[in-house]
Coordinates of C-alpha atoms in Angstrom, one line a residue:
X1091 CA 33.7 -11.9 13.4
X1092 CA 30.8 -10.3 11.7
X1093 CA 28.1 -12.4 9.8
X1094 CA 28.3 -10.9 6.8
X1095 CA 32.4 -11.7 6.8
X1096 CA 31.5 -15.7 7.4
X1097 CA 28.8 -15.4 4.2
X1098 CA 30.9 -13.9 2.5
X1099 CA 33.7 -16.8 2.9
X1100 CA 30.9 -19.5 1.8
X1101 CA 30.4 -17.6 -1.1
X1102 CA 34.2 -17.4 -2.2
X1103 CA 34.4 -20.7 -1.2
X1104 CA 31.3 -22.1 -3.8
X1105 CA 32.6 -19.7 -6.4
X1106 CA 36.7 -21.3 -6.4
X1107 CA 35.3 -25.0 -6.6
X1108 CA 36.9 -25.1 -2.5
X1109 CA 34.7 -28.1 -1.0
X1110 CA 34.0 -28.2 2.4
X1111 CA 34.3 -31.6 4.3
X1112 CA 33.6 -30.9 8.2
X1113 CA 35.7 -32.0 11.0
X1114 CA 32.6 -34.8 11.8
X1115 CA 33.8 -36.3 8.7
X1116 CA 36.8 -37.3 9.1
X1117 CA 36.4 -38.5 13.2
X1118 CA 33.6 -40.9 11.5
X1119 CA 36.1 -42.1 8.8
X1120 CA 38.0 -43.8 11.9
X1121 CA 41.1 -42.2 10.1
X1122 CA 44.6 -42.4 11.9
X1123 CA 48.4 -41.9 11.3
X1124 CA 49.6 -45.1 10.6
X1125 CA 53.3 -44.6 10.9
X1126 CA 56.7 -47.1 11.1
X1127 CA 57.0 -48.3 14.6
X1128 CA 60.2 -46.8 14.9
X1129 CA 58.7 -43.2 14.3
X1130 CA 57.0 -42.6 18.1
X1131 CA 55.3 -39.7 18.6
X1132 CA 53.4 -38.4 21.5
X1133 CA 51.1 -35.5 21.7
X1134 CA 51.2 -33.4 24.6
X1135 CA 47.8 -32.1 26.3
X1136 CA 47.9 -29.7 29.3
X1137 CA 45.5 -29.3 31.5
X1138 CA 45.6 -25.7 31.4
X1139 CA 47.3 -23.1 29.9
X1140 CA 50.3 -21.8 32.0
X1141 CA 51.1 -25.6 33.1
X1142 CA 54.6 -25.9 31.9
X1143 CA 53.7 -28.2 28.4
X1144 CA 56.6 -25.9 26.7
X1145 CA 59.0 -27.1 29.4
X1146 CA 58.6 -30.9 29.4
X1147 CA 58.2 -30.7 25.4
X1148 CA 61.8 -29.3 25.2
X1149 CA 63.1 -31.5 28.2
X1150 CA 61.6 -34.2 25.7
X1151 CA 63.1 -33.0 23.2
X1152 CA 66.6 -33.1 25.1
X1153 CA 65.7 -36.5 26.7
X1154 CA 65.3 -38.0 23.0
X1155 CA 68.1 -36.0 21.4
X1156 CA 70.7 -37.3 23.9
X1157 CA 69.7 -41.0 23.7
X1158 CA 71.5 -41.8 20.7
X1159 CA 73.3 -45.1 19.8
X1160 CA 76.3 -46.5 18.6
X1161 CA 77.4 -42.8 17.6
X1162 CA 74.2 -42.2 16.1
X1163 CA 71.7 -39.8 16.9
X1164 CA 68.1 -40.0 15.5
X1165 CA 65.9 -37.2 14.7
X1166 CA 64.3 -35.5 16.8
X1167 CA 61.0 -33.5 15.8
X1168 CA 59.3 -31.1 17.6
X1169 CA 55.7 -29.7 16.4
X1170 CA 53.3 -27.3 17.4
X1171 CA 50.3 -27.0 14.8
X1172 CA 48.4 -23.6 16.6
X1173 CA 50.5 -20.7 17.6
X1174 CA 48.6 -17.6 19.2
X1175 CA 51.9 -14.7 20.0
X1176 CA 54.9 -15.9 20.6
X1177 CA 56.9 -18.9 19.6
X1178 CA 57.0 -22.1 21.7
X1179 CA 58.8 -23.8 18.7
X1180 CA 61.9 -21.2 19.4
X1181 CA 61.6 -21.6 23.3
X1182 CA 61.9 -25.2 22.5
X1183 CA 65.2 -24.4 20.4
X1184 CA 66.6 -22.2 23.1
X1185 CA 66.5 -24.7 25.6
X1186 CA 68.2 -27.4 23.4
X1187 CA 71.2 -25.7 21.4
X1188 CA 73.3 -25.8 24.8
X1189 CA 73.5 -29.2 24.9
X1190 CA 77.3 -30.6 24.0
X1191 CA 77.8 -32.6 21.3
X1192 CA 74.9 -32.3 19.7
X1193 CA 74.0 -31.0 16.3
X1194 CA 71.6 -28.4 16.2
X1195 CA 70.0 -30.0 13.0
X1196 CA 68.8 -33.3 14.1
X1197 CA 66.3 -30.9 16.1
X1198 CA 63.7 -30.2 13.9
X1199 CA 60.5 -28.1 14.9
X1200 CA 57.7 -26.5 12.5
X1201 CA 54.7 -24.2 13.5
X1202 CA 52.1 -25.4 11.4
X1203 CA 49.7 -22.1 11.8
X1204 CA 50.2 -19.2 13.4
X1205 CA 48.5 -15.6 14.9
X1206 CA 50.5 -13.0 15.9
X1207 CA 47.7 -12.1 19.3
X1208 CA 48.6 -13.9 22.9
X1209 CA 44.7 -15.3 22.9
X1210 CA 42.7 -18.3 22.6
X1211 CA 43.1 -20.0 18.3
X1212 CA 38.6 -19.9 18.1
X1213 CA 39.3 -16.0 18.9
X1214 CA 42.1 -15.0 16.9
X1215 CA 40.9 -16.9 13.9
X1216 CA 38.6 -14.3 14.0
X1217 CA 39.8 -11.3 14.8
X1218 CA 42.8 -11.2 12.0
X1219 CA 40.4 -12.9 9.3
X1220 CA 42.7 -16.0 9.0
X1221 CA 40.1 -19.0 9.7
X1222 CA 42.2 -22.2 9.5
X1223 CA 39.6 -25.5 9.7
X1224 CA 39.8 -28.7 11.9
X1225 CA 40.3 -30.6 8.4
X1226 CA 43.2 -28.2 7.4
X1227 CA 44.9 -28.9 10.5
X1228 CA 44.2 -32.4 11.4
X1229 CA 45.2 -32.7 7.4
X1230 CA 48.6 -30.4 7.8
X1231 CA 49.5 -32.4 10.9
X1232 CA 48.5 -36.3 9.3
X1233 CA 50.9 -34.9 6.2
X1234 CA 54.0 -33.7 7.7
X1235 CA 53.9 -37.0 10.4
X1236 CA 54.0 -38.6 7.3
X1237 CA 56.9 -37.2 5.6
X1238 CA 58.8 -37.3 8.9
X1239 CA 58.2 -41.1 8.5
X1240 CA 58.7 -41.6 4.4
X1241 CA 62.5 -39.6 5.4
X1242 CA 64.9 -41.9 4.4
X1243 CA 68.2 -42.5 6.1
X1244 CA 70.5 -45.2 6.2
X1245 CA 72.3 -44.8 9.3
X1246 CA 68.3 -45.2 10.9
X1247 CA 68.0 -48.1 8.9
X1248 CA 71.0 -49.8 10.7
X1249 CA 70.2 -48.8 13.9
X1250 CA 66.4 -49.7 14.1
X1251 CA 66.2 -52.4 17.1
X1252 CA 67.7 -49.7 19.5
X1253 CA 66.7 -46.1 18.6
X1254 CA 64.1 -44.8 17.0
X1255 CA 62.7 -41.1 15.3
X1256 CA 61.0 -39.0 17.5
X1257 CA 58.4 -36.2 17.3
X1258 CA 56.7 -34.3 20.1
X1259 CA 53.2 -32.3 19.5
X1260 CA 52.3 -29.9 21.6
X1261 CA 48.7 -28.8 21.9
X1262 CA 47.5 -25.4 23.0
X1263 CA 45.9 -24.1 25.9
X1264 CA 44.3 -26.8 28.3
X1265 CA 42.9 -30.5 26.9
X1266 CA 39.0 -28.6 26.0
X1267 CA 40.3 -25.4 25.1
X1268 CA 39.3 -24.0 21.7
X1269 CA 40.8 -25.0 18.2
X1270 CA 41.2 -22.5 15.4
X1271 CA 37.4 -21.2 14.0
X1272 CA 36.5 -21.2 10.4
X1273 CA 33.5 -20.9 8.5
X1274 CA 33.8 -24.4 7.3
X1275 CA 33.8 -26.3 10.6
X1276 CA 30.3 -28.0 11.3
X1277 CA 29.5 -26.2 14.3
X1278 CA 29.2 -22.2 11.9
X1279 CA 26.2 -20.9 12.8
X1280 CA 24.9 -17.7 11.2
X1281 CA 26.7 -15.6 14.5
X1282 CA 29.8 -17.1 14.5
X1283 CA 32.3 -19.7 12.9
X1284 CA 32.6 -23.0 14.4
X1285 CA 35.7 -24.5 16.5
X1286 CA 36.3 -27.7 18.2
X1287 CA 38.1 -28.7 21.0
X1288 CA 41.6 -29.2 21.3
X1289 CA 40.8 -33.1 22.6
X1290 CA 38.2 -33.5 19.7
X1291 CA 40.5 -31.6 16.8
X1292 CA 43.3 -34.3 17.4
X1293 CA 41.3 -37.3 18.2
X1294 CA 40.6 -39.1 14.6
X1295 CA 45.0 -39.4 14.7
X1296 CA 45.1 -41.9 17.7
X1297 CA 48.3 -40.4 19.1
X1298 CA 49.1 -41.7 22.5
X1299 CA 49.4 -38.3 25.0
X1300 CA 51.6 -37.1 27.8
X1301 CA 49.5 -35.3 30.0
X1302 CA 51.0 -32.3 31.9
X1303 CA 49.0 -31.7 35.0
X1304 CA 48.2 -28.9 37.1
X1305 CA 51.5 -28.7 40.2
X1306 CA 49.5 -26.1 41.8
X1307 CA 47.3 -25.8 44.5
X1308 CA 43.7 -26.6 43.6
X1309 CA 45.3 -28.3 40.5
X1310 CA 43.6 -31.7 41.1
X1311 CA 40.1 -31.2 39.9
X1312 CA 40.9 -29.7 36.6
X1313 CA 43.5 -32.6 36.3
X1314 CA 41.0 -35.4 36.9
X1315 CA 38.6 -33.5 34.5
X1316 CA 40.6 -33.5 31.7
X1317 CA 42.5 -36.6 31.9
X1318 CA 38.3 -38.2 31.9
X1319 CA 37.5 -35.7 29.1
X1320 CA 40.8 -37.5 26.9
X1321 CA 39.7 -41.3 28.2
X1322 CA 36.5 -40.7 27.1
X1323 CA 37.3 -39.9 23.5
X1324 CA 39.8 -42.5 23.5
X1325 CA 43.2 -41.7 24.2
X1326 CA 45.8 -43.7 25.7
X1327 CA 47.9 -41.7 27.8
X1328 CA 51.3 -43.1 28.7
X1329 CA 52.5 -40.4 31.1
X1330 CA 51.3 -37.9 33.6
X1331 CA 54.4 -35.0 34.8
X1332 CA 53.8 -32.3 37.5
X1333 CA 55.8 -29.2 37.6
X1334 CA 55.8 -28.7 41.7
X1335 CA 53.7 -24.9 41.8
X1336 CA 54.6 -22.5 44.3
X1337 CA 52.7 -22.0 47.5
X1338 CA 49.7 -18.6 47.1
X1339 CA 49.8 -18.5 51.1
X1340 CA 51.4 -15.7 52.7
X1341 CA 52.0 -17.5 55.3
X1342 CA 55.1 -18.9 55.8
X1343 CA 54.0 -22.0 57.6
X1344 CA 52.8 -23.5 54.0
X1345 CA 55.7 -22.5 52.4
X1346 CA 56.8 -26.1 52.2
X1347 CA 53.8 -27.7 50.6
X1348 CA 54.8 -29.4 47.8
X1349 CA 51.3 -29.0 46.2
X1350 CA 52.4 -31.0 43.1
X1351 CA 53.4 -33.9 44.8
X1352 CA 50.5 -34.0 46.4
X1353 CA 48.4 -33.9 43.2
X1354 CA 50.6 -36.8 41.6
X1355 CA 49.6 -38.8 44.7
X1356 CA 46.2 -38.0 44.7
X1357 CA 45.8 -39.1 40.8
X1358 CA 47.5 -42.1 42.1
X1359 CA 44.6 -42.4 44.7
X1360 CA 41.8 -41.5 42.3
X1361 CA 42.8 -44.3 39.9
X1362 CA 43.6 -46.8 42.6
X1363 CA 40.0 -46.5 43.5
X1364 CA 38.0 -46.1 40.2
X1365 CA 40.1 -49.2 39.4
X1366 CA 38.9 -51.2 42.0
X1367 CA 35.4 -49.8 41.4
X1368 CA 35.1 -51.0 37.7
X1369 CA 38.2 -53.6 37.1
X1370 CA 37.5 -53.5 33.4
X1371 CA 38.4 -49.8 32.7
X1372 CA 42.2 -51.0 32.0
X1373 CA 43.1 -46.6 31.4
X1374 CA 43.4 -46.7 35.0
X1375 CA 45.8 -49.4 35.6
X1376 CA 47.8 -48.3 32.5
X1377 CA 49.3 -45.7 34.3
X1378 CA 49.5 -47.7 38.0
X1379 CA 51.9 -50.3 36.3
X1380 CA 54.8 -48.2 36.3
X1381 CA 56.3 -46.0 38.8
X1382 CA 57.8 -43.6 36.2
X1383 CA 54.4 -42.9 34.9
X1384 CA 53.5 -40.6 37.2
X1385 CA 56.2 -38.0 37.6
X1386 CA 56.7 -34.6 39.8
X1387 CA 59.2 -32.6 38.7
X1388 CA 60.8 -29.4 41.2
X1389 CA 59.5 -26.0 40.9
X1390 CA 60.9 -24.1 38.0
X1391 CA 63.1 -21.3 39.0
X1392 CA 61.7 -17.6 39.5
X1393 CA 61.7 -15.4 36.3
X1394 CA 64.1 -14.5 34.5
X1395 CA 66.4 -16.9 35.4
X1396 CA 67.3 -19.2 32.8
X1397 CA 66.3 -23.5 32.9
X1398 CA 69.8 -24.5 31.7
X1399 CA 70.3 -25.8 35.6
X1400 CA 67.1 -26.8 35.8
X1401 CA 67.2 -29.1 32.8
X1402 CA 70.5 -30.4 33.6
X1403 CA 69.3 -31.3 37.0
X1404 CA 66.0 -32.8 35.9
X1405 CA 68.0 -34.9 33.1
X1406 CA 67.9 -38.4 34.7
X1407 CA 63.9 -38.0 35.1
X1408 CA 63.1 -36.9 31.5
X1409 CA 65.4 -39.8 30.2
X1410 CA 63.3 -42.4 32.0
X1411 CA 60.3 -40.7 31.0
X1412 CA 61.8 -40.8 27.3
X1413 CA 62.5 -44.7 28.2
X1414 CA 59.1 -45.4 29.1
X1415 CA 57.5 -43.9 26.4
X1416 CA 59.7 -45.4 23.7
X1417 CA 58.9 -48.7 25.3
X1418 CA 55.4 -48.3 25.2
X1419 CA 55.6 -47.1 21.7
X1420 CA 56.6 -49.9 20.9
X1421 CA 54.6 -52.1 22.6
X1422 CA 51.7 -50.6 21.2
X1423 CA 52.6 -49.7 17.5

């Protein structure tokens, strides 16, 4: 984007009253959703793009919508708040209106912003002139969480102790991949309009994470990376899934490698040891305390075949992963 496009915003901007209040500002507020603790959500971080965080948000998605009680089913809320081509949110949709017995509106999913080109928010931003700032989406986000909780209903009301509402947010890209640029972020300079990361834009909310982690071969180091980048900056993470990759070797002696599984057990490992390095650090025995924390999931079946089986296969594991996380919703709320 030109510099003369981002002046020209400022000016608008100044001449319309609009006030600018950068993203700095509100992670120094120490603001966060403070929501019933029957509402859970969890926000989903990847640690890349092309890691499968569309597939475990809809097996989520399923995992909650099926785990009605007493005859009643609770809401279910899916959200994705940066879009760049295509449409997660009806990938999400397509994978969940197969399911029997269920009613297709107690699934519930919202884009917040979209761009119509398959590229990274801080680019496209730019490109089609349609800034969107880390206050107008951490403010978007903060407002529709909390008119999924203000959402009366008196059949939730009775059933409370055993169910509650839940909402799934999917991030974009990888855990330190560029937000959405605009030319009221702090970080504009006179080249270019500011962006944050995708770990910085959603801190200030405090919403525990499900981290999907990289099932392929080499996938290790940018899965340690990015779980440390999200500890650092404070998130509690309540669950880490694999999708098992496929083997890159030619050679058929590798063809078994289950490269994922591998990873999980090597996280496993990595915070066995920086445990008993520095007791204290209590993010790495979070996630040792329970065996379902940790979870590999099978390969996902070649292109274009669709995940029905898959899902239906994989439904016991995403139900206890939907278990855990309600329970340490709870716990924690």
């Amino acid at each position: 984007m030109r510099v003369g496009q981002c002046r020209l915003l400022r000016r608008v901007a100044s001449r319309t009253g609009a006030t600018c209040r950068f993203f700095s500002d509100i992670s120094s507020s120490g603001s966060s959703v403070h929501l019933h603790p029957h509402h859970r959500v969890h926000l989903l971080f990847g640690a890349n793009t092309d890691v499968g965080k569309s597939v475990i948000s809809s097996g989520l998605v399923r995992a909650a919508a099926s785990a009605g009680c007493d005859g009643w089913q609770p809401p279910v809320n899916y959200i994705k708040p940066l879009q760049c081509g295509g449409s997660d949110e009806s990938f999400v949709l397509l994978n969940n209106d197969q399911q029997e017995g269920r009613r297709m509106n107690d699934i519930r999913c919202q884009t917040l912003f979209s761009w119509k080109t398959p590229a990274s928010p801080h680019l496209v931003s730019r490109w089609e002139n349609a800034p969107v700032s880390d206050e107008e989406v951490v403010s978007k986000l903060s407002a529709v969480l909390r008119d999924i909780d203000n959402t009366k209903n008196n059949d939730a009301d009775n059933n409370l102790e055993t169910a509650s509402i839940t909402t799934i947010i999917e991030s974009a890209g990888g855990v330190l991949s560029p937000s959405s640029s605009s030319p009221f972020n702090k970080t504009t300079t006179a080249d270019h309009w500011g962006w944050s990361t995708q770990a910085d834009l959603y801190a200030p909310l405090r919403i525990p994470v499900v981290f999907v982690g990289d099932g392929k071969l080499g996938g290790i180091s940018v899965t340690l990376s990015s779980l440390e980048a999200l500890w650092t900056r404070g998130y509690r993470i309540d669950a880490v899934v694999f999708i098992e990759g496929e083997s890159d070797a030619d050679n058929n002696e590798y063809d078994s490698i289950q490269f994922g599984k591998g990873n999980a057990e090597a996280l496993r490992e990595y915070m066995s040891m920086r445990h008993q390095i520095d007791p204290s650090k209590e993010v790495y025995d979070e996630l040792l305390r329970d065996d379902n924390a940790i979870v590999c999931l099978p390969p996902l079946p070649p292109m274009p075949i669709p995940l029905d089986e898959w899902y239906r296969s994989n439904e016991g594991s995403f139900l206890r992963l939907h278990q855990l996380l309600d329970k340490k919703w709870r716990i924690g709320a």
